[in-house]
PDB file of C-alpha atoms and ligand atoms in Angstrom:
ATOM      1  CA  UNK I 922     119.830 138.758 118.273  1.00 71.00           C
ATOM      2  CA  UNK I 923     115.968 139.783 117.037  1.00 70.00           C
ATOM      3  CA  UNK I 924     114.732 138.739 113.948  1.00 92.00           C
ATOM      4  CA  UNK I 925     114.158 142.353 112.547  1.00 98.00           C
ATOM      5  CA  UNK I 926     111.573 143.776 110.035  1.00 98.00           C
ATOM      6  CA  UNK I 927     111.576 146.783 107.986  1.00 98.00           C
ATOM      7  CA  UNK I 928     107.843 147.996 107.616  1.00 98.00           C
ATOM      8  CA  UNK I 929     107.869 150.923 105.694  1.00 98.00           C
ATOM      9  CA  UNK I 930     106.035 154.697 106.129  1.00 98.00           C
ATOM     10  CA  UNK I 931     103.950 154.686 102.912  1.00 98.00           C
ATOM     11  CA  UNK I 932     103.484 158.347 103.921  1.00 97.00           C
ATOM     12  CA  UNK I 933     101.785 159.822 100.441  1.00 97.00           C
ATOM     13  CA  UNK I 934      99.159 161.796 100.674  1.00 95.00           C
ATOM     14  CA  UNK I 935      96.627 160.089  98.247  1.00 96.00           C
ATOM     15  CA  UNK I 936      96.784 156.280  96.929  1.00 97.00           C
ATOM     16  CA  UNK I 937      98.305 158.278  93.176  1.00 97.00           C
ATOM     17  CA  UNK I 938     101.910 158.400  94.913  1.00 97.00           C
ATOM     18  CA  UNK I 939     101.552 155.220  97.328  1.00 98.00           C
ATOM     19  CA  UNK I 940     101.034 153.487  94.381  1.00 98.00           C
ATOM     20  CA  UNK I 941     104.078 154.994  92.103  1.00 98.00           C
ATOM     21  CA  UNK I 942     105.987 153.994  95.294  1.00 98.00           C
ATOM     22  CA  UNK I 943     104.899 150.629  95.617  1.00 98.00           C
ATOM     23  CA  UNK I 944     105.673 149.846  91.614  1.00 98.00           C
ATOM     24  CA  UNK I 945     109.127 149.858  92.537  1.00 98.00           C
ATOM     25  CA  UNK I 946     109.521 146.823  93.973  1.00 98.00           C
ATOM     26  CA  UNK I 947     109.448 143.164  93.196  1.00 96.00           C
ATOM     27  CA  UNK I 948     108.980 141.650  95.903  1.00 96.00           C
ATOM     28  CA  UNK I 949     106.730 142.129  98.932  1.00 97.00           C
ATOM     29  CA  UNK I 950     106.945 144.999 101.645  1.00 98.00           C
ATOM     30  CA  UNK I 951     105.623 145.404 104.931  1.00 98.00           C
ATOM     31  CA  UNK I 952     103.556 148.705 104.854  1.00 98.00           C
ATOM     32  CA  UNK I 953     102.961 151.170 108.167  1.00 98.00           C
ATOM     33  CA  UNK I 954      99.804 153.308 106.346  1.00 98.00           C
ATOM     34  CA  UNK I 955      98.583 156.499 109.057  1.00 97.00           C
ATOM     35  CA  UNK I 956      95.555 158.655 109.346  1.00 96.00           C
ATOM     36  CA  UNK I 957      96.581 161.129 105.925  1.00 95.00           C
ATOM     37  CA  UNK I 958      96.223 158.284 103.470  1.00 97.00           C
ATOM     38  CA  UNK I 959      93.572 155.935 105.101  1.00 98.00           C
ATOM     39  CA  UNK I 960      91.406 158.981 105.693  1.00 97.00           C
ATOM     40  CA  UNK I 961      91.955 160.807 102.327  1.00 97.00           C
ATOM     41  CA  UNK I 962      91.919 156.805  99.820  1.00 98.00           C
ATOM     42  CA  UNK I 963      89.558 154.870 102.771  1.00 97.00           C
ATOM     43  CA  UNK I 964      89.249 150.802 103.639  1.00 97.00           C
ATOM     44  CA  UNK I 965      89.311 150.516  99.421  1.00 97.00           C
ATOM     45  CA  UNK I 966      93.820 151.443  99.602  1.00 97.00           C
ATOM     46  CA  UNK I 967      93.583 148.343 101.971  1.00 98.00           C
ATOM     47  CA  UNK I 968      92.229 145.895  99.740  1.00 97.00           C
ATOM     48  CA  UNK I 969      94.146 147.110  96.694  1.00 97.00           C
ATOM     49  CA  UNK I 970      97.740 146.990  98.825  1.00 98.00           C
ATOM     50  CA  UNK I 971      96.659 143.896 100.093  1.00 97.00           C
ATOM     51  CA  UNK I 972      95.885 142.711  97.035  1.00 96.00           C
ATOM     52  CA  UNK I 973      99.835 143.241  95.532  1.00 96.00           C
ATOM     53  CA  UNK I 974     100.564 140.938  98.307  1.00 97.00           C
ATOM     54  CA  UNK I 975     102.131 143.558 100.748  1.00 98.00           C
ATOM     55  CA  UNK I 976     101.658 142.982 104.230  1.00 98.00           C
ATOM     56  CA  UNK I 977     100.016 145.975 105.875  1.00 98.00           C
ATOM     57  CA  UNK I 978     100.338 147.980 109.562  1.00 98.00           C
ATOM     58  CA  UNK I 979      97.197 150.499 109.914  1.00 98.00           C
ATOM     59  CA  UNK I 980      98.545 152.982 111.972  1.00 98.00           C
ATOM     60  CA  UNK I 981      95.779 154.648 113.219  1.00 98.00           C
ATOM     61  CA  UNK I 982      96.152 154.928 117.180  1.00 98.00           C
ATOM     62  CA  UNK I 983      92.659 153.835 118.321  1.00 98.00           C
ATOM     63  CA  UNK I 984      91.303 155.706 122.069  1.00 98.00           C
ATOM     64  CA  UNK I 985      87.876 156.253 122.725  1.00 98.00           C
ATOM     65  CA  UNK I 986      85.252 154.251 125.195  1.00 98.00           C
ATOM     66  CA  UNK I 987      85.969 150.339 125.266  1.00 98.00           C
ATOM     67  CA  UNK I 988      82.813 149.079 123.510  1.00 98.00           C
ATOM     68  CA  UNK I 989      83.587 151.618 119.973  1.00 98.00           C
ATOM     69  CA  UNK I 990      86.937 150.449 120.097  1.00 98.00           C
ATOM     70  CA  UNK I 991      85.671 146.889 120.298  1.00 98.00           C
ATOM     71  CA  UNK I 992      83.453 147.705 117.464  1.00 98.00           C
ATOM     72  CA  UNK I 993      85.590 149.698 115.064  1.00 98.00           C
ATOM     73  CA  UNK I 994      88.461 146.583 115.619  1.00 98.00           C
ATOM     74  CA  UNK I 995      85.889 143.823 114.238  1.00 98.00           C
ATOM     75  CA  UNK I 996      85.505 146.125 111.678  1.00 98.00           C
ATOM     76  CA  UNK I 997      89.629 146.649 110.729  1.00 98.00           C
ATOM     77  CA  UNK I 998      90.178 143.044 111.029  1.00 98.00           C
ATOM     78  CA  UNK I 999      87.797 142.763 108.366  1.00 96.00           C
ATOM     79  CA  UNK I1000      90.414 144.303 105.999  1.00 96.00           C
ATOM     80  CA  UNK I1001      93.078 141.388 107.064  1.00 95.00           C
ATOM     81  CA  UNK I1002      95.556 143.591 108.280  1.00 98.00           C
ATOM     82  CA  UNK I1003      98.049 142.848 110.028  1.00 98.00           C
ATOM     83  CA  UNK I1004      99.343 145.174 112.770  1.00 98.00           C
ATOM     84  CA  UNK I1005      96.973 147.951 114.103  1.00 98.00           C
ATOM     85  CA  UNK I1006      97.601 149.730 117.252  1.00 98.00           C
ATOM     86  CA  UNK I1007      95.760 151.894 120.532  1.00 98.00           C
ATOM     87  CA  UNK I1008      96.682 154.328 122.412  1.00 98.00           C
ATOM     88  CA  UNK I1009      97.368 152.660 125.680  1.00 97.00           C
ATOM     89  CA  UNK I1010      96.399 155.549 127.888  1.00 96.00           C
ATOM     90  CA  UNK I1011      93.204 154.050 127.063  1.00 97.00           C
ATOM     91  CA  UNK I1012      93.732 151.584 129.865  1.00 98.00           C
ATOM     92  CA  UNK I1013      93.242 148.331 129.668  1.00 98.00           C
ATOM     93  CA  UNK I1014      89.615 147.734 130.253  1.00 98.00           C
ATOM     94  CA  UNK I1015      89.676 149.123 126.646  1.00 98.00           C
ATOM     95  CA  UNK I1016      92.581 147.145 125.191  1.00 98.00           C
ATOM     96  CA  UNK I1017      90.991 144.607 126.111  1.00 98.00           C
ATOM     97  CA  UNK I1018      88.506 145.262 124.159  1.00 98.00           C
ATOM     98  CA  UNK I1019      90.706 146.078 120.989  1.00 98.00           C
ATOM     99  CA  UNK I1020      91.909 142.247 121.658  1.00 98.00           C
ATOM    100  CA  UNK I1021      88.003 140.975 121.300  1.00 98.00           C
ATOM    101  CA  UNK I1022      87.127 143.052 118.586  1.00 98.00           C
ATOM    102  CA  UNK I1023      90.035 141.684 116.499  1.00 98.00           C
ATOM    103  CA  UNK I1024      89.122 138.573 117.642  1.00 98.00           C
ATOM    104  CA  UNK I1025      86.135 138.575 116.235  1.00 97.00           C
ATOM    105  CA  UNK I1026      87.131 140.402 112.740  1.00 97.00           C
ATOM    106  CA  UNK I1027      88.924 137.324 112.235  1.00 97.00           C
ATOM    107  CA  UNK I1028      86.823 135.207 112.741  1.00 91.00           C
ATOM    108  CA  UNK I1029      88.942 131.644 113.433  1.00 87.00           C
ATOM    109  CA  UNK I1030      92.524 133.574 110.885  1.00 92.00           C
ATOM    110  CA  UNK I1031      95.472 134.806 112.054  1.00 95.00           C
ATOM    111  CA  UNK I1032      94.108 138.348 114.394  1.00 98.00           C
ATOM    112  CA  UNK I1033      96.237 141.368 113.656  1.00 98.00           C
ATOM    113  CA  UNK I1034      98.352 142.113 116.224  1.00 98.00           C
ATOM    114  CA  UNK I1035      98.388 144.927 118.179  1.00 98.00           C
ATOM    115  CA  UNK I1036     100.263 146.880 118.974  1.00 98.00           C
ATOM    116  CA  UNK I1037     100.258 149.563 122.246  1.00 98.00           C
ATOM    117  CA  UNK I1038     101.655 153.958 122.083  1.00 96.00           C
ATOM    118  CA  UNK I1039     102.875 154.704 125.765  1.00 92.00           C
ATOM    119  CA  UNK I1040     103.817 158.123 124.389  1.00 86.00           C
ATOM    120  CA  UNK I1041     104.254 159.915 121.456  1.00 86.00           C
ATOM    121  CA  UNK I1042     107.135 161.454 120.841  1.00 82.00           C
ATOM    122  CA  UNK I1043     105.531 164.484 120.967  1.00 84.00           C
ATOM    123  CA  UNK I1044     105.025 164.862 124.561  1.00 88.00           C
ATOM    124  CA  UNK I1045     107.477 166.327 126.808  1.00 88.00           C
ATOM    125  CA  UNK I1046     108.713 166.385 130.348  1.00 90.00           C
ATOM    126  CA  UNK I1047     107.251 170.066 131.155  1.00 93.00           C
ATOM    127  CA  UNK I1048     103.856 168.794 128.679  1.00 92.00           C
ATOM    128  CA  UNK I1049     103.330 165.651 130.672  1.00 91.00           C
ATOM    129  CA  UNK I1050     103.322 167.286 134.692  1.00 93.00           C
ATOM    130  CA  UNK I1051     101.683 171.034 133.051  1.00 95.00           C
ATOM    131  CA  UNK I1052      99.182 169.839 130.618  1.00 95.00           C
ATOM    132  CA  UNK I1053      98.430 166.468 131.811  1.00 93.00           C
ATOM    133  CA  UNK I1054      99.071 166.470 136.059  1.00 95.00           C
ATOM    134  CA  UNK I1055     100.856 163.435 135.219  1.00 93.00           C
ATOM    135  CA  UNK I1056     103.410 163.788 138.119  1.00 94.00           C
ATOM    136  CA  UNK I1057     106.375 160.181 136.902  1.00 93.00           C
ATOM    137  CA  UNK I1058     108.354 160.713 134.337  1.00 90.00           C
ATOM    138  CA  UNK I1059     108.254 159.367 130.431  1.00 88.00           C
ATOM    139  CA  UNK I1060     110.042 156.916 130.567  1.00 86.00           C
ATOM    140  CA  UNK I1061     108.552 155.618 133.720  1.00 90.00           C
ATOM    141  CA  UNK I1062     104.915 156.180 132.450  1.00 91.00           C
ATOM    142  CA  UNK I1063     105.677 154.814 128.954  1.00 90.00           C
ATOM    143  CA  UNK I1064     107.247 151.646 131.202  1.00 92.00           C
ATOM    144  CA  UNK I1065     104.582 151.344 133.203  1.00 95.00           C
ATOM    145  CA  UNK I1066     101.651 151.622 129.958  1.00 96.00           C
ATOM    146  CA  UNK I1067     103.541 149.061 128.000  1.00 97.00           C
ATOM    147  CA  UNK I1068     103.100 146.455 131.131  1.00 97.00           C
ATOM    148  CA  UNK I1069     100.156 147.873 130.891  1.00 98.00           C
ATOM    149  CA  UNK I1070      99.524 146.948 127.929  1.00 98.00           C
ATOM    150  CA  UNK I1071     100.989 143.063 128.344  1.00 98.00           C
ATOM    151  CA  UNK I1072      98.451 142.264 131.024  1.00 98.00           C
ATOM    152  CA  UNK I1073      95.928 143.648 128.362  1.00 98.00           C
ATOM    153  CA  UNK I1074      97.334 141.055 125.841  1.00 98.00           C
ATOM    154  CA  UNK I1075      98.155 143.142 123.306  1.00 98.00           C
ATOM    155  CA  UNK I1076     101.061 141.554 121.589  1.00 98.00           C
ATOM    156  CA  UNK I1077     103.930 145.174 121.950  1.00 98.00           C
ATOM    157  CA  UNK I1078     104.103 148.618 121.510  1.00 98.00           C
ATOM    158  CA  UNK I1079     105.899 150.940 119.500  1.00 97.00           C
ATOM    159  CA  UNK I1080     108.571 152.879 121.553  1.00 94.00           C
ATOM    160  CA  UNK I1081     112.192 154.108 120.833  1.00 91.00           C
ATOM    161  CA  UNK I1082     115.566 151.705 120.030  1.00 94.00           C
ATOM    162  CA  UNK I1083     116.716 153.074 123.139  1.00 90.00           C
ATOM    163  CA  UNK I1084     113.459 151.560 124.971  1.00 91.00           C
ATOM    164  CA  UNK I1085     113.445 148.124 123.819  1.00 94.00           C
ATOM    165  CA  UNK I1086     115.811 146.322 125.852  1.00 94.00           C
ATOM    166  CA  UNK I1087     114.096 147.838 129.384  1.00 92.00           C
ATOM    167  CA  UNK I1088     110.819 146.844 127.582  1.00 94.00           C
ATOM    168  CA  UNK I1089     111.989 143.215 126.799  1.00 96.00           C
ATOM    169  CA  UNK I1090     113.193 143.185 130.531  1.00 94.00           C
ATOM    170  CA  UNK I1091     110.010 144.720 132.176  1.00 93.00           C
ATOM    171  CA  UNK I1092     107.136 142.292 129.572  1.00 96.00           C
ATOM    172  CA  UNK I1093     109.745 139.985 127.984  1.00 97.00           C
ATOM    173  CA  UNK I1094     111.093 138.647 125.242  1.00 96.00           C
ATOM    174  CA  UNK I1095     108.159 137.433 123.048  1.00 97.00           C
ATOM    175  CA  UNK I1096     106.740 141.548 123.967  1.00 98.00           C
ATOM    176  CA  UNK I1097     106.999 143.405 120.193  1.00 98.00           C
ATOM    177  CA  UNK I1098     109.440 146.723 120.235  1.00 97.00           C
ATOM    178  CA  UNK I1099     108.145 148.277 117.263  1.00 98.00           C
ATOM    179  CA  UNK I1100     110.190 150.872 116.709  1.00 96.00           C
ATOM    180  CA  UNK I1101     110.340 154.334 114.547  1.00 96.00           C
ATOM    181  CA  UNK I1102     113.195 157.066 114.545  1.00 94.00           C
ATOM    182  CA  UNK I1103     115.597 154.660 112.256  1.00 96.00           C
ATOM    183  CA  UNK I1104     118.022 156.255 109.957  1.00 96.00           C
ATOM    184  CA  UNK I1105     121.026 154.450 108.200  1.00 95.00           C
ATOM    185  CA  UNK I1106     124.278 155.334 108.483  1.00 90.00           C
ATOM    186  CA  UNK I1107     125.304 159.004 106.962  1.00 87.00           C
ATOM    187  CA  UNK I1108     121.370 159.745 106.010  1.00 89.00           C
ATOM    188  CA  UNK I1109     119.406 162.622 106.992  1.00 89.00           C
ATOM    189  CA  UNK I1110     117.705 163.230 110.022  1.00 89.00           C
ATOM    190  CA  UNK I1111     115.185 164.846 108.798  1.00 89.00           C
ATOM    191  CA  UNK I1112     113.224 165.931 112.136  1.00 87.00           C
ATOM    192  CA  UNK I1113     113.624 162.968 113.941  1.00 84.00           C
ATOM    193  CA  UNK I1114     115.300 163.563 117.246  1.00 82.00           C
ATOM    194  CA  UNK I1115     117.076 160.323 119.070  1.00 81.00           C
ATOM    195  CA  UNK I1116     117.727 157.943 115.932  1.00 89.00           C
ATOM    196  CA  UNK I1117     119.427 154.923 115.615  1.00 94.00           C
ATOM    197  CA  UNK I1118     120.439 152.576 112.206  1.00 97.00           C
ATOM    198  CA  UNK I1119     118.396 150.134 111.621  1.00 98.00           C
ATOM    199  CA  UNK I1120     121.953 147.449 113.305  1.00 97.00           C
ATOM    200  CA  UNK I1121     121.492 149.033 116.475  1.00 97.00           C
ATOM    201  CA  UNK I1122     118.444 148.749 115.932  1.00 97.00           C
ATOM    202  CA  UNK I1123     118.736 144.685 116.191  1.00 97.00           C
ATOM    203  CA  UNK I1124     121.353 144.677 119.084  1.00 97.00           C
ATOM    204  CA  UNK I1125     118.502 146.119 121.145  1.00 96.00           C
ATOM    205  CA  UNK I1126     116.231 143.592 120.493  1.00 97.00           C
ATOM    206  CA  UNK I1127     113.922 145.553 118.106  1.00 97.00           C
ATOM    207  CA  UNK I1128     111.328 143.669 116.220  1.00 98.00           C
ATOM    208  CA  UNK I1129     110.149 145.874 113.710  1.00 98.00           C
ATOM    209  CA  UNK I1130     112.045 148.888 112.433  1.00 98.00           C
ATOM    210  CA  UNK I1131     109.608 151.517 110.858  1.00 98.00           C
ATOM    211  CA  UNK I1132     111.550 153.148 107.934  1.00 98.00           C
ATOM    212  CA  UNK I1133     110.232 156.425 105.969  1.00 97.00           C
ATOM    213  CA  UNK I1134     112.038 159.116 104.889  1.00 96.00           C
ATOM    214  CA  UNK I1135     115.385 156.641 104.320  1.00 97.00           C
ATOM    215  CA  UNK I1136     113.314 154.608 102.217  1.00 98.00           C
ATOM    216  CA  UNK I1137     110.871 156.323 100.703  1.00 97.00           C
ATOM    217  CA  UNK I1138     112.639 159.612  99.332  1.00 96.00           C
ATOM    218  CA  UNK I1139     115.790 157.920  98.689  1.00 96.00           C
ATOM    219  CA  UNK I1140     117.023 158.312  94.381  1.00 96.00           C
ATOM    220  CA  UNK I1141     116.684 154.737  94.417  1.00 98.00           C
ATOM    221  CA  UNK I1142     113.924 153.339  97.128  1.00 98.00           C
ATOM    222  CA  UNK I1143     114.858 149.420  96.136  1.00 98.00           C
ATOM    223  CA  UNK I1144     118.294 149.978  96.973  1.00 98.00           C
ATOM    224  CA  UNK I1145     117.911 151.829  99.985  1.00 97.00           C
ATOM    225  CA  UNK I1146     115.252 148.942 101.247  1.00 98.00           C
ATOM    226  CA  UNK I1147     117.510 146.425 100.154  1.00 97.00           C
ATOM    227  CA  UNK I1148     120.482 147.893 101.823  1.00 97.00           C
ATOM    228  CA  UNK I1149     118.521 148.241 105.293  1.00 97.00           C
ATOM    229  CA  UNK I1150     117.189 144.563 104.879  1.00 97.00           C
ATOM    230  CA  UNK I1151     121.664 143.909 104.076  1.00 96.00           C
ATOM    231  CA  UNK I1152     122.758 145.628 107.053  1.00 96.00           C
ATOM    232  CA  UNK I1153     119.895 143.250 109.450  1.00 96.00           C
ATOM    233  CA  UNK I1154     120.761 139.984 108.006  1.00 91.00           C
TER     234      UNK I1154
HETATM  235  O1  C5P T1231     109.973 159.400 107.347  1.00 93.17           O
HETATM  236  P1  C5P T1231     110.654 159.213 109.013  1.00 93.17           P
HETATM  237  O2  C5P T1231     111.771 157.337 108.741  1.00 93.17           O
HETATM  238  O3  C5P T1231     110.646 159.216 109.595  1.00 93.17           O
HETATM  239  O4  C5P T1231     108.881 157.947 109.176  1.00 93.17           O
HETATM  240  C1  C5P T1231     108.856 157.638 110.722  1.00 93.17           C
HETATM  241  C2  C5P T1231     107.408 157.116 110.488  1.00 93.17           C
HETATM  242  O5  C5P T1231     107.133 156.471 111.974  1.00 93.17           O
HETATM  243  C3  C5P T1231     106.517 158.402 110.659  1.00 93.17           C
HETATM  244  O6  C5P T1231     104.853 157.563 108.844  1.00 93.17           O
HETATM  245  C4  C5P T1231     106.536 159.107 111.796  1.00 93.17           C
HETATM  246  O7  C5P T1231     104.999 159.637 112.116  1.00 93.17           O
HETATM  247  C5  C5P T1231     106.416 157.751 112.805  1.00 93.17           C
HETATM  248  N1  C5P T1231     106.287 157.842 114.178  1.00 93.17           N
HETATM  249  C6  C5P T1231     107.437 158.432 114.098  1.00 93.17           C
HETATM  250  N2  C5P T1231     107.950 158.633 116.328  1.00 93.17           N
HETATM  251  C7  C5P T1231     106.548 158.262 116.839  1.00 93.17           C
HETATM  252  C8  C5P T1231     105.774 157.248 116.066  1.00 93.17           C
HETATM  253  C9  C5P T1231     105.891 157.334 114.753  1.00 93.17           C
HETATM  254  O8  C5P T1231     108.841 158.920 113.579  1.00 93.17           O
HETATM  255  N3  C5P T1231     106.982 157.700 118.156  1.00 93.17           N
END
C-alpha cells in the first residue's frame, strides 16, 4: 500500500495566523501555501517556513504561455519549495516548459515536484459543455489531462481520492496522486462534496492527502494531525 503523506493546507489570511498555527508543532510538517497567503506575504513567508524545517507545496496553479511559465518556475524553484503545480489545460508544451524552468532554477539541486490540476472540482458537467465547449465528460477529460501531464514529464496530479486508482492504472504507480477532500470519520464535511477518510485515501493509493480545516480548525490541531498520521500507519 502507498506510503501516504499528510499535507496541511495553511489556508490563513496572513502570516500571523499561519505562524500561530505552526508554533503549536514541535515537528516538521508538510504545508500547502495557496494564493491567499502567498499574494499577501510574498516569497518571504516561504523562506521563513523553510527555515523552520517544514516542507512546502506552493499551490499557485500556473497557466500561461510556455515561456512565461518556464521563467516563473525558475523563480519558484529558487525559493526551495518542495512541490508546485500548473493547470494541465495549459497544454503539454507549457507543462514541459514548467519542468525546464524548475530544473534551471534548482541549479543541480533537488527539483521541486510538479503536479497538474486536471479539472477543478468547481467545474460542473454543465459548465464543461456550455461554457468550455468540451463534449467529453469530466472523468474522461481528467484522465486525459493526467496522461498528458505524465507525457510532459510531470510527477503527478491533484485529484479526488475516488480517481486515484484509475490514475495510477493509466499513468503508472510511480505517478503521484495528491488528494484533497479528506475528512476523518466523524468530522464536519464543511463545503466538500465527495469526501474520504485518511485510511480510505491510503487504501486507494493516494500518495499525499491534503487536509485543511480538520487540522487547522480543530480544538487541538496537533492531536488532530497525529490522529490522522496514526490512521495512515
Ligand atoms: O479545509 P479543507 O480540508 O477542505 O481544505 C482542502 C484544501 O485543498 C484547500 O486548500 C482547498 O483549496 C484545496 N483543494 C480542494 N479541492 C480541490 C483542489 C484543492 O479542496 N479539488
